[in-house]
Short mmCIF file of C-alpha atoms in Angstrom, two decimals:
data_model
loop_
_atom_site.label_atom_id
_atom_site.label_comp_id
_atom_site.label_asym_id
_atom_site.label_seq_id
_atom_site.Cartn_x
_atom_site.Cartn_y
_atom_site.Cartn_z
CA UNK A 1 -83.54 -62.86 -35.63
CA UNK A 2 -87.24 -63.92 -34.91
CA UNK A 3 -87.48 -67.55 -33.25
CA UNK A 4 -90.24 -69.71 -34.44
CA UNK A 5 -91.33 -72.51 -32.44
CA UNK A 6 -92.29 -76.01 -34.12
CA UNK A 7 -96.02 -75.47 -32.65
CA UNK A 8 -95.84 -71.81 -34.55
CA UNK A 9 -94.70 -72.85 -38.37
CA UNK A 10 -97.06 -75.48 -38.20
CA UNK A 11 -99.89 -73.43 -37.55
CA UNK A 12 -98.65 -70.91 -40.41
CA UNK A 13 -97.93 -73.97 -42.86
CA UNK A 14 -101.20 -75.40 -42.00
CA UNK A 15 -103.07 -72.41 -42.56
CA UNK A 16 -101.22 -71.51 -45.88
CA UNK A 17 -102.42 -74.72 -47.23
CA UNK A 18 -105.72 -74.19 -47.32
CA UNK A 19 -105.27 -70.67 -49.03
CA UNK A 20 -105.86 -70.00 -52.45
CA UNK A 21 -103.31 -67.41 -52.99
CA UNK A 22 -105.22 -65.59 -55.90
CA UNK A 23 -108.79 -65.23 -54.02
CA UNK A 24 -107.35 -64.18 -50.61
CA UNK A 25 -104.49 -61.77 -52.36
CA UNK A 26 -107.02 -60.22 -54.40
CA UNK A 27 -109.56 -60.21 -51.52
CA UNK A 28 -106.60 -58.83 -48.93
CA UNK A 29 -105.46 -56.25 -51.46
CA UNK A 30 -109.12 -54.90 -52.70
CA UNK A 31 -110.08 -54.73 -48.85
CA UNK A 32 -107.42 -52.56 -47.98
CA UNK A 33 -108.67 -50.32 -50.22
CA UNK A 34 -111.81 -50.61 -49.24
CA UNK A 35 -111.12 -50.05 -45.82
CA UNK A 36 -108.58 -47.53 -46.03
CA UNK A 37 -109.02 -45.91 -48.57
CA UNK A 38 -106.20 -43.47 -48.66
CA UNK A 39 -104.41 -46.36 -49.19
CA UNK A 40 -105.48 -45.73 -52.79
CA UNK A 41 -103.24 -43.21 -53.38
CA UNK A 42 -100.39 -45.72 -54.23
CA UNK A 43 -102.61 -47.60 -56.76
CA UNK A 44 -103.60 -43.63 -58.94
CA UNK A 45 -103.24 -46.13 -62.32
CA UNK A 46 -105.35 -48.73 -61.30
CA UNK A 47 -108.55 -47.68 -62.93
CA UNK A 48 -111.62 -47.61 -61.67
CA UNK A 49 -111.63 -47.43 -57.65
CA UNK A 50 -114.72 -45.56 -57.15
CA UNK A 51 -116.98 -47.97 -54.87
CA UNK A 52 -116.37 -51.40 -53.63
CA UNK A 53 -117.94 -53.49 -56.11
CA UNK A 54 -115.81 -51.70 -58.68
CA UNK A 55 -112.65 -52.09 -56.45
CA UNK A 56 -113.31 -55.67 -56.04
CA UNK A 57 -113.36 -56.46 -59.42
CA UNK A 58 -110.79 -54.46 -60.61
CA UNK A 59 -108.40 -56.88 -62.59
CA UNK A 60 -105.24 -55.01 -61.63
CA UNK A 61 -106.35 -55.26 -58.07
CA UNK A 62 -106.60 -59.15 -58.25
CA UNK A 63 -103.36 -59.75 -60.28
CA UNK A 64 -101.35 -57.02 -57.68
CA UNK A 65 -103.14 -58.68 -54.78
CA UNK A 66 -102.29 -62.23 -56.26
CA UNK A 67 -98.21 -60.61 -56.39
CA UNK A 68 -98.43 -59.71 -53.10
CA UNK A 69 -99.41 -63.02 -51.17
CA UNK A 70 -97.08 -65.17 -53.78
CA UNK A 71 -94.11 -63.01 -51.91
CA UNK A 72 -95.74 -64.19 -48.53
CA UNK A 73 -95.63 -67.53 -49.90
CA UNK A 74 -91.79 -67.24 -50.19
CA UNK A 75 -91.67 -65.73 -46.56
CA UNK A 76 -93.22 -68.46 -45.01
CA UNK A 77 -90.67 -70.57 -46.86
CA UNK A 78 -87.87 -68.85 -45.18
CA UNK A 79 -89.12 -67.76 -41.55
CA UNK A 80 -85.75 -68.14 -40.82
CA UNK A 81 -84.45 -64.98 -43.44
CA UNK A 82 -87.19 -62.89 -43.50
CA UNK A 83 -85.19 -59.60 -43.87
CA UNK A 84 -82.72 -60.70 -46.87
CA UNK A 85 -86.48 -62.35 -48.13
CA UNK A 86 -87.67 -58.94 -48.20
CA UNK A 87 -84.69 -56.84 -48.58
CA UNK A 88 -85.04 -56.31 -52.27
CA UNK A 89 -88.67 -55.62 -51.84
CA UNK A 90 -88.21 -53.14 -49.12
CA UNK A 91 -85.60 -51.03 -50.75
CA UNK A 92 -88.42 -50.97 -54.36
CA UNK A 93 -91.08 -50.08 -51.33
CA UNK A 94 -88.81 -47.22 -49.75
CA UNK A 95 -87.14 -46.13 -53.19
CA UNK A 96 -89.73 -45.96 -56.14
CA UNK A 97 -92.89 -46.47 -54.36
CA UNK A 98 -92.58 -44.19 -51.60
CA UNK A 99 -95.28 -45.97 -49.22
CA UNK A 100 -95.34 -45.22 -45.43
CA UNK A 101 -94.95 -48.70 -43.64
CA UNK A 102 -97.75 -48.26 -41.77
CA UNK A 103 -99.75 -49.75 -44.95
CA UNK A 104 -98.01 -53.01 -44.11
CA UNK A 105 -99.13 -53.54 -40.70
CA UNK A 106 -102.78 -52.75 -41.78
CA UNK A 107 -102.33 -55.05 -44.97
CA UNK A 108 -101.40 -57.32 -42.10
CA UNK A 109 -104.49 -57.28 -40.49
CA UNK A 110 -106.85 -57.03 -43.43
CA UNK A 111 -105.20 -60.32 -44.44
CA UNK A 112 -106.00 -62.09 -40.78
CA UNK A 113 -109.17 -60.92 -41.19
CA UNK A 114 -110.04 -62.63 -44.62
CA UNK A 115 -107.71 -65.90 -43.31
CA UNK A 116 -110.75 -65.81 -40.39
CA UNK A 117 -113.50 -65.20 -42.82
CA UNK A 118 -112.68 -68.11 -44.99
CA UNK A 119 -111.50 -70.68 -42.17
CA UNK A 120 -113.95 -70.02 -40.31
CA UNK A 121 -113.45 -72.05 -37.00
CA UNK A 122 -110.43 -73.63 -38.07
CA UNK A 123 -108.73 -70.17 -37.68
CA UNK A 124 -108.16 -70.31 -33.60
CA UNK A 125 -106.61 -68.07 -31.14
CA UNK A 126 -103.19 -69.78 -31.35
CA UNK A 127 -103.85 -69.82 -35.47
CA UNK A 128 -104.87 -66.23 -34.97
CA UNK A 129 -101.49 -65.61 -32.91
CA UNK A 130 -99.14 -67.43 -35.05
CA UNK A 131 -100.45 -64.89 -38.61
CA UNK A 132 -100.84 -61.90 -36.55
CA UNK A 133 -96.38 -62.60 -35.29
CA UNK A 134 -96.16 -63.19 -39.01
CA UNK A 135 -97.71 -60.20 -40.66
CA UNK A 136 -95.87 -58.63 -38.49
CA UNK A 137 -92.89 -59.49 -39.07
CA UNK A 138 -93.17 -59.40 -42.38
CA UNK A 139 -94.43 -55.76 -42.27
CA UNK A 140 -90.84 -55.26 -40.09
CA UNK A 141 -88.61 -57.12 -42.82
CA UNK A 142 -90.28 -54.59 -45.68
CA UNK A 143 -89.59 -51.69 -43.15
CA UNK A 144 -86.28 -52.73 -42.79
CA UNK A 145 -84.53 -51.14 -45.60
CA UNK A 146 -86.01 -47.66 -45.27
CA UNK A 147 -83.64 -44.75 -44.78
CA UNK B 1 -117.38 -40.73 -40.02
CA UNK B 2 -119.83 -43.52 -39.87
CA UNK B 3 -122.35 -42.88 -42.92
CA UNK B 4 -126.22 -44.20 -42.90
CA UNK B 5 -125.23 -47.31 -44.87
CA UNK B 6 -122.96 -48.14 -42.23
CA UNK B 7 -124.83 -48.28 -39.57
CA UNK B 8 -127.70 -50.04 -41.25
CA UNK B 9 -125.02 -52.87 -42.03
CA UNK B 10 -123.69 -52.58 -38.36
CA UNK B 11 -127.20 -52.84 -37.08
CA UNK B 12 -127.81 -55.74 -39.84
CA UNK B 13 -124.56 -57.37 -38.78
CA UNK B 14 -125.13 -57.23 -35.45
CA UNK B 15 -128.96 -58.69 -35.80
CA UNK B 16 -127.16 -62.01 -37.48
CA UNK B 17 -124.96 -62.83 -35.04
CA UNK B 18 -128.35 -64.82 -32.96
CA UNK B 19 -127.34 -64.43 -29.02
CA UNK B 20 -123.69 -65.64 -29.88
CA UNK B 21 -122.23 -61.80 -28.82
CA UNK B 22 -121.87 -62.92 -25.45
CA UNK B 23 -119.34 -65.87 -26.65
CA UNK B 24 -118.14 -63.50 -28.89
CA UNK B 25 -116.80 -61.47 -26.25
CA UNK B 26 -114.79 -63.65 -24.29
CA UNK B 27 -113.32 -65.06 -27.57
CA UNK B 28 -112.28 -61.65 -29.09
CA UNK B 29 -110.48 -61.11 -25.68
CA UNK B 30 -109.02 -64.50 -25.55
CA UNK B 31 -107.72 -63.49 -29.16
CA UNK B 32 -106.72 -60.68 -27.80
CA UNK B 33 -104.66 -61.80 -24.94
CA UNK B 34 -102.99 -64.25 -27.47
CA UNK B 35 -101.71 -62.51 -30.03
CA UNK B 36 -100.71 -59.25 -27.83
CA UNK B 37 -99.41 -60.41 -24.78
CA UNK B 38 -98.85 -57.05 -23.47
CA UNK B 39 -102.59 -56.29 -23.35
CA UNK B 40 -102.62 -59.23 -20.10
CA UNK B 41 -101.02 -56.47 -18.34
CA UNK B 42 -104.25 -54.57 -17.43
CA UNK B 43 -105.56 -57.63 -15.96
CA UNK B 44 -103.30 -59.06 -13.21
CA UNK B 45 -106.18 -59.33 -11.24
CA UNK B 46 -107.94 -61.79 -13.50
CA UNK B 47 -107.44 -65.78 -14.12
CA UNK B 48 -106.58 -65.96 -17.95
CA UNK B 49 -106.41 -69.51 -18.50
CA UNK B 50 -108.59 -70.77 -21.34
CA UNK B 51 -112.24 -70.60 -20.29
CA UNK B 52 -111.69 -68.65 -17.43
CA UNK B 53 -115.05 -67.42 -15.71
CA UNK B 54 -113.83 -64.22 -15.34
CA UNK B 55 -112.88 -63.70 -18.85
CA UNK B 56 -116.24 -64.71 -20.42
CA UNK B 57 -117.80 -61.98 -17.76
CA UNK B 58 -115.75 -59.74 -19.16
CA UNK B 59 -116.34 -60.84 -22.60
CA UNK B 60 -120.13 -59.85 -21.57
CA UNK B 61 -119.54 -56.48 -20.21
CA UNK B 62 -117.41 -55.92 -23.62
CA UNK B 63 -119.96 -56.52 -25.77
CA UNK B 64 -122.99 -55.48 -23.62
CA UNK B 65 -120.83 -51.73 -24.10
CA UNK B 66 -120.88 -52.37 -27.90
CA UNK B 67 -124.48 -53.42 -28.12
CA UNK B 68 -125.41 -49.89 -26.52
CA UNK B 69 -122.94 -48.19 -28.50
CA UNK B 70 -124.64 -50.01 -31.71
CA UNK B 71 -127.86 -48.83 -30.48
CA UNK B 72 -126.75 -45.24 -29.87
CA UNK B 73 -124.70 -44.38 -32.68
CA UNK B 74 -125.97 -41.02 -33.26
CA UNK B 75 -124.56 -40.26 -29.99
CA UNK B 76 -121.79 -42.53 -28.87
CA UNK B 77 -120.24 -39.87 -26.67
CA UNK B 78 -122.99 -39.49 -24.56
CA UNK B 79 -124.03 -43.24 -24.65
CA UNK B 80 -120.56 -43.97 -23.24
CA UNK B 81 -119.94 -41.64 -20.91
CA UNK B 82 -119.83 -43.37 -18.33
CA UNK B 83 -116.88 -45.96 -20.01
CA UNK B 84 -115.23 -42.75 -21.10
CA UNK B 85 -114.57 -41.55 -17.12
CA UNK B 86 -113.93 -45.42 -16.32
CA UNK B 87 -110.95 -45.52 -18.74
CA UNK B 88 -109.76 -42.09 -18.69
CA UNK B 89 -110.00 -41.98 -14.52
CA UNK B 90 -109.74 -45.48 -13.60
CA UNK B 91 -108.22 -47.97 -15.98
CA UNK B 92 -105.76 -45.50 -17.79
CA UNK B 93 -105.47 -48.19 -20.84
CA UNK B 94 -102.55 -46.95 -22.92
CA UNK B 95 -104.67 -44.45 -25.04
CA UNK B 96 -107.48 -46.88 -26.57
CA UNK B 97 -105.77 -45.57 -29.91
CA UNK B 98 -103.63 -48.39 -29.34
CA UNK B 99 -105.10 -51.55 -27.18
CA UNK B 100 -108.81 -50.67 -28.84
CA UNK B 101 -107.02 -51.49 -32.04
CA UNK B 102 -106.01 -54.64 -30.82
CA UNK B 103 -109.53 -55.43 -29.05
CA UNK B 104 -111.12 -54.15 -32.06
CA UNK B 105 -108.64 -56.58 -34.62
CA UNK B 106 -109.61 -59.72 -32.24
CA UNK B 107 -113.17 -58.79 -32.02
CA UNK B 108 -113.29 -58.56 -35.74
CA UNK B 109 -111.36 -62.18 -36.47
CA UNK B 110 -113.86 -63.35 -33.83
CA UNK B 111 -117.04 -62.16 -36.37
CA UNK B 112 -115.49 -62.89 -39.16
CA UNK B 113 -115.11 -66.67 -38.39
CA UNK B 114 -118.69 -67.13 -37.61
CA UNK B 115 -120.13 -64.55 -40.81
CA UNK B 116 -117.47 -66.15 -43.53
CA UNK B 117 -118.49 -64.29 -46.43
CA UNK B 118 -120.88 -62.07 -44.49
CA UNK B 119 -118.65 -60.69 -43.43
CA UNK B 120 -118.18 -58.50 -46.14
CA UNK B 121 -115.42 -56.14 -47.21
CA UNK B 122 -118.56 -53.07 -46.80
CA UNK B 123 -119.54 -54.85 -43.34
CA UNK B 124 -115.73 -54.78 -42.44
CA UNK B 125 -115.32 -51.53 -43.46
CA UNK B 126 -118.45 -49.91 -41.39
CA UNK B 127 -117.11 -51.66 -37.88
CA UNK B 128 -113.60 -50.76 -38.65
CA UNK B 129 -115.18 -47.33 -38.37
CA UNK B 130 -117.27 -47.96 -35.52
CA UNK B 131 -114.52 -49.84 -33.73
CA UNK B 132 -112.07 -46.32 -34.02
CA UNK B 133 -115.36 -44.23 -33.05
CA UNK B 134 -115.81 -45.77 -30.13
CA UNK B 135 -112.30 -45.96 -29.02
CA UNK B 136 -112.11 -41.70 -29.93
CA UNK B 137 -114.87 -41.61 -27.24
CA UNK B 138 -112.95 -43.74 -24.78
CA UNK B 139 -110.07 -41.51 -25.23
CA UNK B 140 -111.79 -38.28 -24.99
CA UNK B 141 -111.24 -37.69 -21.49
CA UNK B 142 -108.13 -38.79 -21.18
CA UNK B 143 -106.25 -34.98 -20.97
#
């Protein structure tokens, strides 16, 4: 089990609460496929993926990326059960949709990166080093259930 | 591969940041050194504490590298050669694959908190690029 210190949740909680959880999901989500972009060959009926601009505003991308950091929402909720958090999702992410975690740990750091762009200063080393443990983890919990 | 458009917003990028790269430096390894713990191991030698004199030289070396490489993108293996021996020969980093990811993560937080929205997803995608470039040339040597 991971141990969170009192310095560390604070630092996620008071991070998360200056998120808006649709702009930086959508943001995270059309970045990683940006970035990566073989990563786009788990989103084949998204539409239209052909440049950024079209990736970014790509409605499906939004309301996935949206999905995606509400269920970090609920993980930060329960630090303390991340892998039963995330059990269900791993198995869907293992069974049906097949994707290599490896895509988690870079979602991971595409999402630091936009936390940084948007807090600017406010995101600090120890903020920095509290989301980067967190990502993660998180990226271990959906790993979890692969066989 | 790193495209014309790239480099132009690398180059661009890099022009915006107004003789902050030096700070920049020493913060993307103090990131660094915070969030992967294991990367302190290379520098025993070094006082890490926040601040440290040594780290903000460092910092400047780091970046003085980059700002060559940005210069010399056409030919990054030959513009760092001379890094490429060091960490092959010398510093045998765990195969920049890995730590230059880390370096390369921290260095990109540290932009991306002073360009906000500059810091676009095209701009983040050209020095992801140019962050895995340079750490292929760093590695080239190493067997």
């Amino acid at each position: 089990m991971v141990h969170w210190s009192a310095e560390e949740k604070q630092l996620i909680t008071s991070v998360w609460a200056k998120v808006s959880v649709e702009e930086c999901g959508a943001e995270a989500l059309a970045r990683l496929l940006i970035v990566y972009p073989w990563t786009q060959r788990f989103f084949s009926d998204f539409g239209n993926l052909s440049s950024p601009t079209a990736i970014i505003g790509n409605p499906k991308v939004r309301a996935h990326g949206k999905k995606v950091l509400t269920s970090f929402g609920e993980a930060i909720k329960n630090l303390d059960n991340l892998k039963g958090t995330y059990s269900k999702l791993s198995e869907l992410h293992c069974d049906k949709l097949h994707v290599d975690p490896e895509n988690f740990r870079l979602l991971g750091d595409v999402l630091v990166i936009v936390l940084a762009s948007h807090l600017g200063r406010d995101f600090t080393p120890v903020c920095q080093c509290a989301w980067q443990k967190l990502v993660g983890v998180v990226a271990h919990a959906l790993a979890h259930k692969y066989h | 591969m790193l495209t014309a458009e790239d480099k132009k917003l690398i180059q661009q990028m890099w022009g915006k940041l107004g003789g902050a790269e030096e700070e920049i430096g020493a913060e993307a390894l103090t990131r660094m050194f915070c969030s992967y713990p294991p990367t302190k191991t290379y520098f025993p030698h070094f006082d890490l504490s926040p601040g440290s004199d040594q780290v903000r030289g460092h910092g400047k070396k780091v970046v003085a590298a980059l700002s060559t490489a940005i210069k010399n993108m056409d030919n990054l293996s030959q513009a760092l050669s001379e890094l490429s021996n060091l960490h092959a020969y010398n510093l045998r980093v765990d195969p920049p694959r890995f730590s230059l990811q880390f370096l390369s993560q921290c260095l990109q937080v540290a932009l991306a908190t002073r360009l906000g929205k500059d810091y676009s997803p095209e701009v983040h995608s050209a020095v992801d690029k140019f962050m895995s470039a340079v750490a292929s040339v760093l590695a080239e040597k190493y067997r």
